[in-house]
Amino acid sequence: MLFGGVALVVAAMILSAIAHSRLPHTGVKSRSRGLIYSVIAGCLMGFFYPQLMRSISPNFNTAPIAPGMLTPYVALVAFGVGVLASNVVWNTVFMRMGGVTYAITSAAAPGYTPSGFWAVSSG
C-alpha cells in the first residue's frame, strides 16, 4: 500500500511536469523561482509537524483519549481537509502571480466555445 501511494505521488509529479511544459511561455523566466518556493514550502511543512504531533493524544492505543486531544486518524483527516482547503487558495494566488489562468483558449481547443459556468469562471 505504501508503494502504491509513492507511485501515485510520482505519477502526479510527472503529469504536473508534462502539463507545465505545455503552457505557453512568454519571455525568459528563471527556473530558480520554483525551486525557492518549493524549499520554503518544505521548511514551512517541517515546522508544522511538531504541532500536529502535540495534538495527538499520548498513549492513544492503551489509555483513554485525553480530553481535547485527537487520535491519529482524526488528526490525519483534519490535516487532509486543511491541506485541500489551503491548496485551493495558495494555488490560485501563485497562479495569478505567474499570469496563469484556467481559461481555455481557442488555440488550445479549436472550435471550443465555453458556455455556462465555464464561460463566467474562465474570464
Short mmCIF file of C-alpha atoms in Angstrom, two decimals:
data_model
loop_
_atom_site.label_atom_id
_atom_site.label_comp_id
_atom_site.label_asym_id
_atom_site.label_seq_id
_atom_site.Cartn_x
_atom_site.Cartn_y
_atom_site.Cartn_z
CA MET A 1 0.00 0.00 0.00
CA LEU A 2 2.87 2.34 0.76
CA PHE A 3 4.41 1.59 -2.63
CA GLY A 4 1.07 2.42 -4.29
CA GLY A 5 0.97 5.80 -2.56
CA VAL A 6 4.51 6.61 -3.60
CA ALA A 7 3.70 5.55 -7.17
CA LEU A 8 0.67 7.88 -7.22
CA VAL A 9 2.78 10.81 -5.97
CA VAL A 10 5.43 10.17 -8.63
CA ALA A 11 2.72 9.91 -11.32
CA ALA A 12 1.24 13.24 -10.14
CA MET A 13 4.66 14.87 -10.35
CA ILE A 14 5.22 13.57 -13.88
CA LEU A 15 1.77 14.66 -15.06
CA SER A 16 2.31 18.07 -13.48
CA ALA A 17 5.63 18.45 -15.29
CA ILE A 18 4.02 17.47 -18.60
CA ALA A 19 1.18 19.96 -18.07
CA HIS A 20 3.65 22.71 -17.18
CA SER A 21 5.74 22.04 -20.28
CA ARG A 22 2.63 22.55 -22.43
CA LEU A 23 1.90 26.00 -21.00
CA PRO A 24 2.68 28.92 -23.29
CA HIS A 25 5.92 30.55 -22.16
CA THR A 26 6.47 34.28 -22.56
CA GLY A 27 9.97 35.62 -22.17
CA VAL A 28 12.80 34.03 -20.27
CA LYS A 29 11.99 33.10 -16.68
CA SER A 30 14.32 31.80 -14.07
CA ARG A 31 13.78 28.20 -13.00
CA SER A 32 15.19 29.01 -9.59
CA ARG A 33 11.97 30.78 -8.52
CA GLY A 34 10.03 27.50 -8.43
CA LEU A 35 12.85 25.80 -6.58
CA ILE A 36 12.95 28.58 -4.00
CA TYR A 37 9.15 28.32 -3.49
CA SER A 38 9.48 24.55 -3.06
CA VAL A 39 12.23 24.85 -0.46
CA ILE A 40 10.28 27.48 1.50
CA ALA A 41 7.11 25.35 1.38
CA GLY A 42 9.05 22.29 2.56
CA CYS A 43 10.51 24.20 5.50
CA LEU A 44 7.08 25.53 6.48
CA MET A 45 5.65 21.99 6.37
CA GLY A 46 8.52 20.82 8.57
CA PHE A 47 7.58 23.41 11.20
CA PHE A 48 4.00 22.13 11.19
CA TYR A 49 4.83 18.51 12.12
CA PRO A 50 5.57 19.13 15.83
CA GLN A 51 2.27 21.00 16.15
CA LEU A 52 0.43 18.07 14.62
CA MET A 53 2.10 15.59 16.97
CA ARG A 54 1.21 17.70 20.03
CA SER A 55 -2.48 17.45 19.08
CA ILE A 56 -2.46 13.62 19.18
CA SER A 57 -3.34 12.01 22.50
CA PRO A 58 -0.37 10.28 24.15
CA ASN A 59 -0.78 6.52 24.62
CA PHE A 60 -3.94 6.63 22.49
CA ASN A 61 -3.88 2.86 21.95
CA THR A 62 -3.54 1.83 25.63
CA ALA A 63 -5.26 4.61 27.58
CA PRO A 64 -8.45 6.63 27.07
CA ILE A 65 -8.16 9.61 24.73
CA ALA A 66 -7.23 12.70 26.71
CA PRO A 67 -9.86 15.48 26.61
CA GLY A 68 -9.18 17.97 23.83
CA MET A 69 -6.74 15.63 22.07
CA LEU A 70 -7.11 13.77 18.77
CA THR A 71 -6.48 10.22 17.63
CA PRO A 72 -4.00 9.81 14.77
CA TYR A 73 -6.81 9.11 12.30
CA VAL A 74 -8.81 12.20 13.22
CA ALA A 75 -5.62 14.28 13.04
CA LEU A 76 -4.94 12.84 9.57
CA VAL A 77 -8.43 13.73 8.33
CA ALA A 78 -8.21 17.25 9.79
CA PHE A 79 -4.77 17.69 8.23
CA GLY A 80 -6.06 16.49 4.86
CA VAL A 81 -9.02 18.87 4.93
CA GLY A 82 -6.70 21.75 5.84
CA VAL A 83 -4.29 20.89 3.02
CA LEU A 84 -7.13 20.69 0.50
CA ALA A 85 -8.68 23.99 1.59
CA SER A 86 -5.39 25.88 1.69
CA ASN A 87 -4.24 24.36 -1.60
CA VAL A 88 -7.17 25.92 -3.45
CA VAL A 89 -6.28 29.34 -2.03
CA TRP A 90 -2.50 29.19 -2.48
CA ASN A 91 -2.63 27.64 -5.96
CA THR A 92 -4.90 30.45 -7.08
CA VAL A 93 -2.61 33.10 -5.57
CA PHE A 94 0.56 31.71 -7.14
CA MET A 95 -1.07 31.03 -10.50
CA ARG A 96 -2.27 34.63 -10.69
CA MET A 97 1.20 35.85 -9.72
CA GLY A 98 2.59 33.80 -12.60
CA GLY A 99 -0.05 35.02 -15.03
CA VAL A 100 -1.64 31.58 -15.44
CA THR A 101 -5.43 31.20 -15.62
CA TYR A 102 -7.84 28.34 -16.09
CA ALA A 103 -9.15 29.91 -19.28
CA ILE A 104 -9.41 27.63 -22.30
CA THR A 105 -8.18 29.43 -25.38
CA SER A 106 -9.29 28.76 -28.94
CA ALA A 107 -5.68 27.89 -29.78
CA ALA A 108 -5.69 25.09 -27.20
CA ALA A 109 -9.09 23.74 -28.30
CA PRO A 110 -10.09 24.84 -31.82
CA GLY A 111 -13.83 25.22 -32.21
CA TYR A 112 -14.47 25.25 -28.46
CA THR A 113 -16.79 27.92 -27.10
CA PRO A 114 -17.18 27.99 -23.31
CA SER A 115 -20.72 28.22 -22.00
CA GLY A 116 -22.45 28.46 -18.65
CA PHE A 117 -20.26 28.24 -15.57
CA TRP A 118 -17.01 27.83 -17.54
CA ALA A 119 -17.65 30.97 -19.59
CA VAL A 120 -18.06 33.03 -16.44
CA SER A 121 -15.29 31.44 -14.37
CA SER A 122 -12.59 31.34 -17.06
CA GLY A 123 -12.90 35.03 -17.87
#
